[in-house]
Amino acid sequence: MIVANTLFTRLVRNSPYLLIALLVVPVAGGLLGVLLPAFSWLPALNETNFNLSGFSQLFSTPGIDKMVWLSFSTSLISTLLAFLITILILASYFNSPWLHRIQRLLGPILVIPHAAAAIAIGFLITPSGFLTRLFSPWLSGWDTPPDWLFPHDPMGISIIIGLTVKELPFLLLIALGVLAQPEIGKKLRAQHKVALSLGYCPMTAFFKVVLPNLYGYMRLPLLAVLAYSSASVEMPLILGPNTPPTLAVAIMQWFHDVDLSLRIKASAGAILQIGITVILLLTWKSLEVAIKKGSAAILVNGEREFGGMIIQRFTHLLTSIILSIIGLALVAMVLWSFAGFWSFPDLFPQQLVGQHWQTAIMQMQTPLWNTLLIAITSTFIAIALTLFALEAEQQNTKTISSISGFIIYLPLLIPSIAFLFGLVWVFEQVGSQHAYINVILAHLLFVLPYVFLSLANSYRLLDPRFGSVAASLGASPSKIFWQLKLPLLLGPILIAAALGLAISFSQYLPTLLAGAGRINTITTEAVTLANGASRRTSAVYALVQMLLPALFFLLAWAIPKCLYRARA
């Protein structure tokens, strides 16, 4: 017992520093590993003289200006659209039961991997997609698929649609999570009621009173979304143009080219990608400052109504359109997974078959096993580290408070395409040839922040009097942790675990790079199949991608209910 208590105390004391090391060291090492080759220091290719030849090659690449503009514009516009729609939904349905109904409808979209979401949207907007079939030929007059470039349009509109639809549920759930916190939510709702009592319409009251206070809590998640979308690979690879692609996709192609000298150019591109992300973050900050100055007078001018009813009706229509797009995309994907012969413009297939599922299930056994093994291992490590770090925080062991601040967002704010290439170089330098371990560590960088952010509030809100009573009865800290706190937090722990699994399931670039292409998962196979393979097979893989996180979230919801019912 004494040995167990001593071991527990050491684990708790050291866990915050281990957590920070796991977040900072790989990112810092990865950045160093991409910075040196960018300046032509790559001994493996006999390049040991620092120079700017990599950047010269990069900026002489045909279409590099379009690549940069595509990365910049699609990420900024999609994040801005997702944020504006989130604010409109919150303002229109604030203190309304519809807000939680919309949350329940959009919530499942959060766990859908980006690759699966891109495939589903592709099935909707292709020339022979479900959207054109829905209106043909009775309204459009089309007997053959129209001649348009969606997806893969040169302006990146398809990417913007995909990123907006995928980012919207995340931002909405972040905002609702802030409002669900007792102190913050109660204060904001009270201020909203005071504004209503003073004659402000509900929409104006939200924009003048709630939004300025709410935005501060959403800033870091917004910046993380902006940084991710600027260097996203899955969405642009499936929905974006190919001549030229976005910069992140081009970097990935250069890195995997058989010509190893292109790695110098890829590293220079990764540095440029970091620059694009920094400019995006500064642009967002400039927009914040401009809007703050421009709206200062409006907030205090005493106007009670700013077209609230018109905005509300527009939001109702917009919300209906978004939910319809999501629903139609999912229906299209399910139909394609069972479709036999399906000619245009028929709305439904002439026959439904199960052959595609049978073939895919036989082929996906190894990718499915790899997916589950990597996800469960990385999530277990993330849950354990998070729980010990939060316990250290409660025991006042001088933990570093920045865990829940900037550091926890570090892997999310820095473009993954930049430091992951360097991380591969770090693995090579230390001689790590274990592909599974490399991939698990790479996944952990992205799973750990989400697990920590998911569990932190629940752990901190746990009533400390339970522990005090147990301690007064002679229970040791380890016994209080294992037998009291963890059972009380079973529900939040399972939800955090399901979220961690969902994040791991969706990782494409970390799996591809850290595993050196030797480890196939459901996500890597789905992305590969989405680019040129049968629609039916790619639909099956995309649905499996969606069903895996949905299954674990269902278990996370059902297990506590069954256990509590048995105890009762």
mmCIF file with all atom_site columns, N, CA and C in Angstrom, residues 410-461:
data_model
loop_
_atom_site.group_PDB
_atom_site.id
_atom_site.type_symbol
_atom_site.label_atom_id
_atom_site.label_alt_id
_atom_site.label_comp_id
_atom_site.label_asym_id
_atom_site.label_entity_id
_atom_site.label_seq_id
_atom_site.pdbx_PDB_ins_code
_atom_site.Cartn_x
_atom_site.Cartn_y
_atom_site.Cartn_z
_atom_site.occupancy
_atom_site.B_iso_or_equiv
_atom_site.pdbx_formal_charge
_atom_site.auth_seq_id
_atom_site.auth_comp_id
_atom_site.auth_asym_id
_atom_site.auth_atom_id
_atom_site.pdbx_PDB_model_num
ATOM 1   N N  . LEU A 1 410 ? -1.050  24.405 -28.557 1.00 0.00 ? 410 LEU A N  1
ATOM 2   C CA . LEU A 1 410 ? 0.140   24.548 -29.386 1.00 0.00 ? 410 LEU A CA 1
ATOM 3   C C  . LEU A 1 410 ? 0.109   23.662 -30.641 1.00 0.00 ? 410 LEU A C  1
ATOM 4   N N  . PRO A 1 411 ? -0.183  22.350 -30.527 1.00 0.00 ? 411 PRO A N  1
ATOM 5   C CA . PRO A 1 411 ? -0.212  21.529 -31.753 1.00 0.00 ? 411 PRO A CA 1
ATOM 6   C C  . PRO A 1 411 ? -1.348  21.901 -32.700 1.00 0.00 ? 411 PRO A C  1
ATOM 7   N N  . LEU A 1 412 ? -2.364  22.611 -32.164 1.00 0.00 ? 412 LEU A N  1
ATOM 8   C CA . LEU A 1 412 ? -3.504  22.986 -32.993 1.00 0.00 ? 412 LEU A CA 1
ATOM 9   C C  . LEU A 1 412 ? -3.297  24.326 -33.683 1.00 0.00 ? 412 LEU A C  1
ATOM 10  N N  . LEU A 1 413 ? -2.451  25.182 -33.085 1.00 0.00 ? 413 LEU A N  1
ATOM 11  C CA . LEU A 1 413 ? -2.230  26.516 -33.645 1.00 0.00 ? 413 LEU A CA 1
ATOM 12  C C  . LEU A 1 413 ? -1.131  26.531 -34.699 1.00 0.00 ? 413 LEU A C  1
ATOM 13  N N  . ILE A 1 414 ? -0.192  25.590 -34.610 1.00 0.00 ? 414 ILE A N  1
ATOM 14  C CA . ILE A 1 414 ? 0.895   25.514 -35.594 1.00 0.00 ? 414 ILE A CA 1
ATOM 15  C C  . ILE A 1 414 ? 0.482   24.542 -36.696 1.00 0.00 ? 414 ILE A C  1
ATOM 16  N N  . PRO A 1 415 ? 0.629   24.933 -37.963 1.00 0.00 ? 415 PRO A N  1
ATOM 17  C CA . PRO A 1 415 ? 0.208   24.040 -39.061 1.00 0.00 ? 415 PRO A CA 1
ATOM 18  C C  . PRO A 1 415 ? 0.873   22.668 -38.957 1.00 0.00 ? 415 PRO A C  1
ATOM 19  N N  . SER A 1 416 ? 0.054   21.637 -38.939 1.00 0.00 ? 416 SER A N  1
ATOM 20  C CA . SER A 1 416 ? 0.587   20.281 -38.770 1.00 0.00 ? 416 SER A CA 1
ATOM 21  C C  . SER A 1 416 ? 1.490   19.884 -39.930 1.00 0.00 ? 416 SER A C  1
ATOM 22  N N  . ILE A 1 417 ? 1.191   20.402 -41.117 1.00 0.00 ? 417 ILE A N  1
ATOM 23  C CA . ILE A 1 417 ? 2.005   20.047 -42.277 1.00 0.00 ? 417 ILE A CA 1
ATOM 24  C C  . ILE A 1 417 ? 3.438   20.535 -42.108 1.00 0.00 ? 417 ILE A C  1
ATOM 25  N N  . ALA A 1 418 ? 3.629   21.557 -41.244 1.00 0.00 ? 418 ALA A N  1
ATOM 26  C CA . ALA A 1 418 ? 4.973   22.105 -41.020 1.00 0.00 ? 418 ALA A CA 1
ATOM 27  C C  . ALA A 1 418 ? 5.767   21.224 -40.065 1.00 0.00 ? 418 ALA A C  1
ATOM 28  N N  . PHE A 1 419 ? 5.272   21.030 -38.846 1.00 0.00 ? 419 PHE A N  1
ATOM 29  C CA . PHE A 1 419 ? 6.108   20.339 -37.870 1.00 0.00 ? 419 PHE A CA 1
ATOM 30  C C  . PHE A 1 419 ? 6.088   18.820 -38.016 1.00 0.00 ? 419 PHE A C  1
ATOM 31  N N  . LEU A 1 420 ? 5.085   18.255 -38.700 1.00 0.00 ? 420 LEU A N  1
ATOM 32  C CA . LEU A 1 420 ? 5.064   16.802 -38.868 1.00 0.00 ? 420 LEU A CA 1
ATOM 33  C C  . LEU A 1 420 ? 6.190   16.323 -39.777 1.00 0.00 ? 420 LEU A C  1
ATOM 34  N N  . PHE A 1 421 ? 6.528   17.111 -40.801 1.00 0.00 ? 421 PHE A N  1
ATOM 35  C CA . PHE A 1 421 ? 7.668   16.740 -41.636 1.00 0.00 ? 421 PHE A CA 1
ATOM 36  C C  . PHE A 1 421 ? 8.945   16.729 -40.808 1.00 0.00 ? 421 PHE A C  1
ATOM 37  N N  . GLY A 1 422 ? 9.089   17.753 -39.962 1.00 0.00 ? 422 GLY A N  1
ATOM 38  C CA . GLY A 1 422 ? 10.261  17.799 -39.094 1.00 0.00 ? 422 GLY A CA 1
ATOM 39  C C  . GLY A 1 422 ? 10.261  16.685 -38.070 1.00 0.00 ? 422 GLY A C  1
ATOM 40  N N  . LEU A 1 423 ? 9.077   16.293 -37.609 1.00 0.00 ? 423 LEU A N  1
ATOM 41  C CA . LEU A 1 423 ? 8.980   15.208 -36.636 1.00 0.00 ? 423 LEU A CA 1
ATOM 42  C C  . LEU A 1 423 ? 9.469   13.893 -37.249 1.00 0.00 ? 423 LEU A C  1
ATOM 43  N N  . VAL A 1 424 ? 9.162   13.692 -38.528 1.00 0.00 ? 424 VAL A N  1
ATOM 44  C CA . VAL A 1 424 ? 9.673   12.506 -39.222 1.00 0.00 ? 424 VAL A CA 1
ATOM 45  C C  . VAL A 1 424 ? 11.200  12.530 -39.226 1.00 0.00 ? 424 VAL A C  1
ATOM 46  N N  . TRP A 1 425 ? 11.772  13.712 -39.460 1.00 0.00 ? 425 TRP A N  1
ATOM 47  C CA . TRP A 1 425 ? 13.240  13.857 -39.432 1.00 0.00 ? 425 TRP A CA 1
ATOM 48  C C  . TRP A 1 425 ? 13.797  13.542 -38.043 1.00 0.00 ? 425 TRP A C  1
ATOM 49  N N  . VAL A 1 426 ? 13.076  13.976 -36.999 1.00 0.00 ? 426 VAL A N  1
ATOM 50  C CA . VAL A 1 426 ? 13.503  13.683 -35.619 1.00 0.00 ? 426 VAL A CA 1
ATOM 51  C C  . VAL A 1 426 ? 13.488  12.179 -35.376 1.00 0.00 ? 426 VAL A C  1
ATOM 52  N N  . PHE A 1 427 ? 12.430  11.499 -35.830 1.00 0.00 ? 427 PHE A N  1
ATOM 53  C CA . PHE A 1 427 ? 12.363  10.041 -35.684 1.00 0.00 ? 427 PHE A CA 1
ATOM 54  C C  . PHE A 1 427 ? 13.544  9.371  -36.375 1.00 0.00 ? 427 PHE A C  1
ATOM 55  N N  . GLU A 1 428 ? 13.908  9.905  -37.538 1.00 0.00 ? 428 GLU A N  1
ATOM 56  C CA . GLU A 1 428 ? 15.050  9.334  -38.265 1.00 0.00 ? 428 GLU A CA 1
ATOM 57  C C  . GLU A 1 428 ? 16.359  9.563  -37.516 1.00 0.00 ? 428 GLU A C  1
ATOM 58  N N  . GLN A 1 429 ? 16.501  10.742 -36.900 1.00 0.00 ? 429 GLN A N  1
ATOM 59  C CA . GLN A 1 429 ? 17.750  11.063 -36.194 1.00 0.00 ? 429 GLN A CA 1
ATOM 60  C C  . GLN A 1 429 ? 17.940  10.198 -34.953 1.00 0.00 ? 429 GLN A C  1
ATOM 61  N N  . VAL A 1 430 ? 16.834  9.890  -34.258 1.00 0.00 ? 430 VAL A N  1
ATOM 62  C CA . VAL A 1 430 ? 16.949  9.078  -33.046 1.00 0.00 ? 430 VAL A CA 1
ATOM 63  C C  . VAL A 1 430 ? 16.893  7.589  -33.369 1.00 0.00 ? 430 VAL A C  1
ATOM 64  N N  . GLY A 1 431 ? 16.737  7.258  -34.654 1.00 0.00 ? 431 GLY A N  1
ATOM 65  C CA . GLY A 1 431 ? 16.751  5.858  -35.066 1.00 0.00 ? 431 GLY A CA 1
ATOM 66  C C  . GLY A 1 431 ? 15.491  5.097  -34.732 1.00 0.00 ? 431 GLY A C  1
ATOM 67  N N  . SER A 1 432 ? 14.360  5.793  -34.636 1.00 0.00 ? 432 SER A N  1
ATOM 68  C CA . SER A 1 432 ? 13.097  5.127  -34.323 1.00 0.00 ? 432 SER A CA 1
ATOM 69  C C  . SER A 1 432 ? 12.530  4.476  -35.577 1.00 0.00 ? 432 SER A C  1
ATOM 70  N N  . GLN A 1 433 ? 12.599  3.162  -35.634 1.00 0.00 ? 433 GLN A N  1
ATOM 71  C CA . GLN A 1 433 ? 12.105  2.419  -36.783 1.00 0.00 ? 433 GLN A CA 1
ATOM 72  C C  . GLN A 1 433 ? 10.769  1.743  -36.503 1.00 0.00 ? 433 GLN A C  1
ATOM 73  N N  . HIS A 1 434 ? 10.192  2.021  -35.355 1.00 0.00 ? 434 HIS A N  1
ATOM 74  C CA . HIS A 1 434 ? 8.923   1.390  -34.979 1.00 0.00 ? 434 HIS A CA 1
ATOM 75  C C  . HIS A 1 434 ? 7.768   2.248  -35.501 1.00 0.00 ? 434 HIS A C  1
ATOM 76  N N  . ALA A 1 435 ? 7.211   1.839  -36.612 1.00 0.00 ? 435 ALA A N  1
ATOM 77  C CA . ALA A 1 435 ? 6.191   2.657  -37.276 1.00 0.00 ? 435 ALA A CA 1
ATOM 78  C C  . ALA A 1 435 ? 4.972   2.866  -36.394 1.00 0.00 ? 435 ALA A C  1
ATOM 79  N N  . TYR A 1 436 ? 4.537   1.818  -35.683 1.00 0.00 ? 436 TYR A N  1
ATOM 80  C CA . TYR A 1 436 ? 3.345   1.954  -34.845 1.00 0.00 ? 436 TYR A CA 1
ATOM 81  C C  . TYR A 1 436 ? 3.580   2.966  -33.717 1.00 0.00 ? 436 TYR A C  1
ATOM 82  N N  . ILE A 1 437 ? 4.739   2.886  -33.074 1.00 0.00 ? 437 ILE A N  1
ATOM 83  C CA . ILE A 1 437 ? 5.047   3.818  -31.983 1.00 0.00 ? 437 ILE A CA 1
ATOM 84  C C  . ILE A 1 437 ? 5.118   5.248  -32.517 1.00 0.00 ? 437 ILE A C  1
ATOM 85  N N  . ASN A 1 438 ? 5.732   5.432  -33.667 1.00 0.00 ? 438 ASN A N  1
ATOM 86  C CA . ASN A 1 438 ? 5.823   6.765  -34.263 1.00 0.00 ? 438 ASN A CA 1
ATOM 87  C C  . ASN A 1 438 ? 4.437   7.343  -34.552 1.00 0.00 ? 438 ASN A C  1
ATOM 88  N N  . VAL A 1 439 ? 3.564   6.515  -35.112 1.00 0.00 ? 439 VAL A N  1
ATOM 89  C CA . VAL A 1 439 ? 2.220   6.983  -35.444 1.00 0.00 ? 439 VAL A CA 1
ATOM 90  C C  . VAL A 1 439 ? 1.423   7.283  -34.182 1.00 0.00 ? 439 VAL A C  1
ATOM 91  N N  . ILE A 1 440 ? 1.559   6.443  -33.155 1.00 0.00 ? 440 ILE A N  1
ATOM 92  C CA . ILE A 1 440 ? 0.842   6.684  -31.903 1.00 0.00 ? 440 ILE A CA 1
ATOM 93  C C  . ILE A 1 440 ? 1.284   8.006  -31.271 1.00 0.00 ? 440 ILE A C  1
ATOM 94  N N  . LEU A 1 441 ? 2.589   8.267  -31.270 1.00 0.00 ? 441 LEU A N  1
ATOM 95  C CA . LEU A 1 441 ? 3.086   9.536  -30.726 1.00 0.00 ? 441 LEU A CA 1
ATOM 96  C C  . LEU A 1 441 ? 2.579   10.714 -31.545 1.00 0.00 ? 441 LEU A C  1
ATOM 97  N N  . ALA A 1 442 ? 2.546   10.560 -32.870 1.00 0.00 ? 442 ALA A N  1
ATOM 98  C CA . ALA A 1 442 ? 2.034   11.642 -33.719 1.00 0.00 ? 442 ALA A CA 1
ATOM 99  C C  . ALA A 1 442 ? 0.554   11.884 -33.459 1.00 0.00 ? 442 ALA A C  1
ATOM 100 N N  . HIS A 1 443 ? -0.239  10.826 -33.299 1.00 0.00 ? 443 HIS A N  1
ATOM 101 C CA . HIS A 1 443 ? -1.665  10.975 -32.989 1.00 0.00 ? 443 HIS A CA 1
ATOM 102 C C  . HIS A 1 443 ? -1.860  11.623 -31.623 1.00 0.00 ? 443 HIS A C  1
ATOM 103 N N  . LEU A 1 444 ? -0.999  11.263 -30.678 1.00 0.00 ? 444 LEU A N  1
ATOM 104 C CA . LEU A 1 444 ? -1.127  11.782 -29.317 1.00 0.00 ? 444 LEU A CA 1
ATOM 105 C C  . LEU A 1 444 ? -1.036  13.304 -29.293 1.00 0.00 ? 444 LEU A C  1
ATOM 106 N N  . LEU A 1 445 ? -0.264  13.878 -30.191 1.00 0.00 ? 445 LEU A N  1
ATOM 107 C CA . LEU A 1 445 ? -0.136  15.336 -30.262 1.00 0.00 ? 445 LEU A CA 1
ATOM 108 C C  . LEU A 1 445 ? -1.480  16.011 -30.510 1.00 0.00 ? 445 LEU A C  1
ATOM 109 N N  . PHE A 1 446 ? -2.378  15.341 -31.218 1.00 0.00 ? 446 PHE A N  1
ATOM 110 C CA . PHE A 1 446 ? -3.667  15.939 -31.551 1.00 0.00 ? 446 PHE A CA 1
ATOM 111 C C  . PHE A 1 446 ? -4.787  15.430 -30.641 1.00 0.00 ? 446 PHE A C  1
ATOM 112 N N  . VAL A 1 447 ? -4.636  14.223 -30.126 1.00 0.00 ? 447 VAL A N  1
ATOM 113 C CA . VAL A 1 447 ? -5.657  13.667 -29.235 1.00 0.00 ? 447 VAL A CA 1
ATOM 114 C C  . VAL A 1 447 ? -5.588  14.331 -27.861 1.00 0.00 ? 447 VAL A C  1
ATOM 115 N N  . LEU A 1 448 ? -4.374  14.535 -27.352 1.00 0.00 ? 448 LEU A N  1
ATOM 116 C CA . LEU A 1 448 ? -4.185  15.042 -25.993 1.00 0.00 ? 448 LEU A CA 1
ATOM 117 C C  . LEU A 1 448 ? -4.857  16.397 -25.752 1.00 0.00 ? 448 LEU A C  1
ATOM 118 N N  . PRO A 1 449 ? -4.718  17.393 -26.640 1.00 0.00 ? 449 PRO A N  1
ATOM 119 C CA . PRO A 1 449 ? -5.386  18.673 -26.384 1.00 0.00 ? 449 PRO A CA 1
ATOM 120 C C  . PRO A 1 449 ? -6.901  18.543 -26.258 1.00 0.00 ? 449 PRO A C  1
ATOM 121 N N  . TYR A 1 450 ? -7.514  17.769 -27.152 1.00 0.00 ? 450 TYR A N  1
ATOM 122 C CA . TYR A 1 450 ? -8.972  17.639 -27.110 1.00 0.00 ? 450 TYR A CA 1
ATOM 123 C C  . TYR A 1 450 ? -9.435  16.895 -25.858 1.00 0.00 ? 450 TYR A C  1
ATOM 124 N N  . VAL A 1 451 ? -8.713  15.854 -25.468 1.00 0.00 ? 451 VAL A N  1
ATOM 125 C CA . VAL A 1 451 ? -9.075  15.112 -24.264 1.00 0.00 ? 451 VAL A CA 1
ATOM 126 C C  . VAL A 1 451 ? -8.946  16.002 -23.031 1.00 0.00 ? 451 VAL A C  1
ATOM 127 N N  . PHE A 1 452 ? -7.852  16.763 -22.958 1.00 0.00 ? 452 PHE A N  1
ATOM 128 C CA . PHE A 1 452 ? -7.648  17.651 -21.802 1.00 0.00 ? 452 PHE A CA 1
ATOM 129 C C  . PHE A 1 452 ? -8.758  18.699 -21.722 1.00 0.00 ? 452 PHE A C  1
ATOM 130 N N  . LEU A 1 453 ? -9.057  19.340 -22.848 1.00 0.00 ? 453 LEU A N  1
ATOM 131 C CA . LEU A 1 453 ? -10.086 20.379 -22.857 1.00 0.00 ? 453 LEU A CA 1
ATOM 132 C C  . LEU A 1 453 ? -11.462 19.796 -22.553 1.00 0.00 ? 453 LEU A C  1
ATOM 133 N N  . SER A 1 454 ? -11.696 18.551 -22.951 1.00 0.00 ? 454 SER A N  1
ATOM 134 C CA . SER A 1 454 ? -12.986 17.916 -22.687 1.00 0.00 ? 454 SER A CA 1
ATOM 135 C C  . SER A 1 454 ? -13.157 17.562 -21.211 1.00 0.00 ? 454 SER A C  1
ATOM 136 N N  . LEU A 1 455 ? -12.073 17.121 -20.560 1.00 0.00 ? 455 LEU A N  1
ATOM 137 C CA . LEU A 1 455 ? -12.162 16.654 -19.176 1.00 0.00 ? 455 LEU A CA 1
ATOM 138 C C  . LEU A 1 455 ? -11.947 17.741 -18.139 1.00 0.00 ? 455 LEU A C  1
ATOM 139 N N  . ALA A 1 456 ? -11.255 18.806 -18.504 1.00 0.00 ? 456 ALA A N  1
ATOM 140 C CA . ALA A 1 456 ? -10.799 19.782 -17.506 1.00 0.00 ? 456 ALA A CA 1
ATOM 141 C C  . ALA A 1 456 ? -11.951 20.378 -16.714 1.00 0.00 ? 456 ALA A C  1
ATOM 142 N N  . ASN A 1 457 ? -12.998 20.838 -17.392 1.00 0.00 ? 457 ASN A N  1
ATOM 143 C CA . ASN A 1 457 ? -14.095 21.491 -16.685 1.00 0.00 ? 457 ASN A CA 1
ATOM 144 C C  . ASN A 1 457 ? -14.793 20.546 -15.718 1.00 0.00 ? 457 ASN A C  1
ATOM 145 N N  . SER A 1 458 ? -15.061 19.322 -16.168 1.00 0.00 ? 458 SER A N  1
ATOM 146 C CA . SER A 1 458 ? -15.748 18.356 -15.303 1.00 0.00 ? 458 SER A CA 1
ATOM 147 C C  . SER A 1 458 ? -14.918 18.042 -14.065 1.00 0.00 ? 458 SER A C  1
ATOM 148 N N  . TYR A 1 459 ? -13.611 17.883 -14.239 1.00 0.00 ? 459 TYR A N  1
ATOM 149 C CA . TYR A 1 459 ? -12.750 17.559 -13.101 1.00 0.00 ? 459 TYR A CA 1
ATOM 150 C C  . TYR A 1 459 ? -12.680 18.727 -12.127 1.00 0.00 ? 459 TYR A C  1
ATOM 151 N N  . ARG A 1 460 ? -12.583 19.941 -12.661 1.00 0.00 ? 460 ARG A N  1
ATOM 152 C CA . ARG A 1 460 ? -12.473 21.115 -11.803 1.00 0.00 ? 460 ARG A CA 1
ATOM 153 C C  . ARG A 1 460 ? -13.781 21.432 -11.082 1.00 0.00 ? 460 ARG A C  1
ATOM 154 N N  . LEU A 1 461 ? -14.921 21.034 -11.685 1.00 0.00 ? 461 LEU A N  1
ATOM 155 C CA . LEU A 1 461 ? -16.214 21.304 -11.061 1.00 0.00 ? 461 LEU A CA 1
ATOM 156 C C  . LEU A 1 461 ? -16.615 20.224 -10.055 1.00 0.00 ? 461 LEU A C  1
#
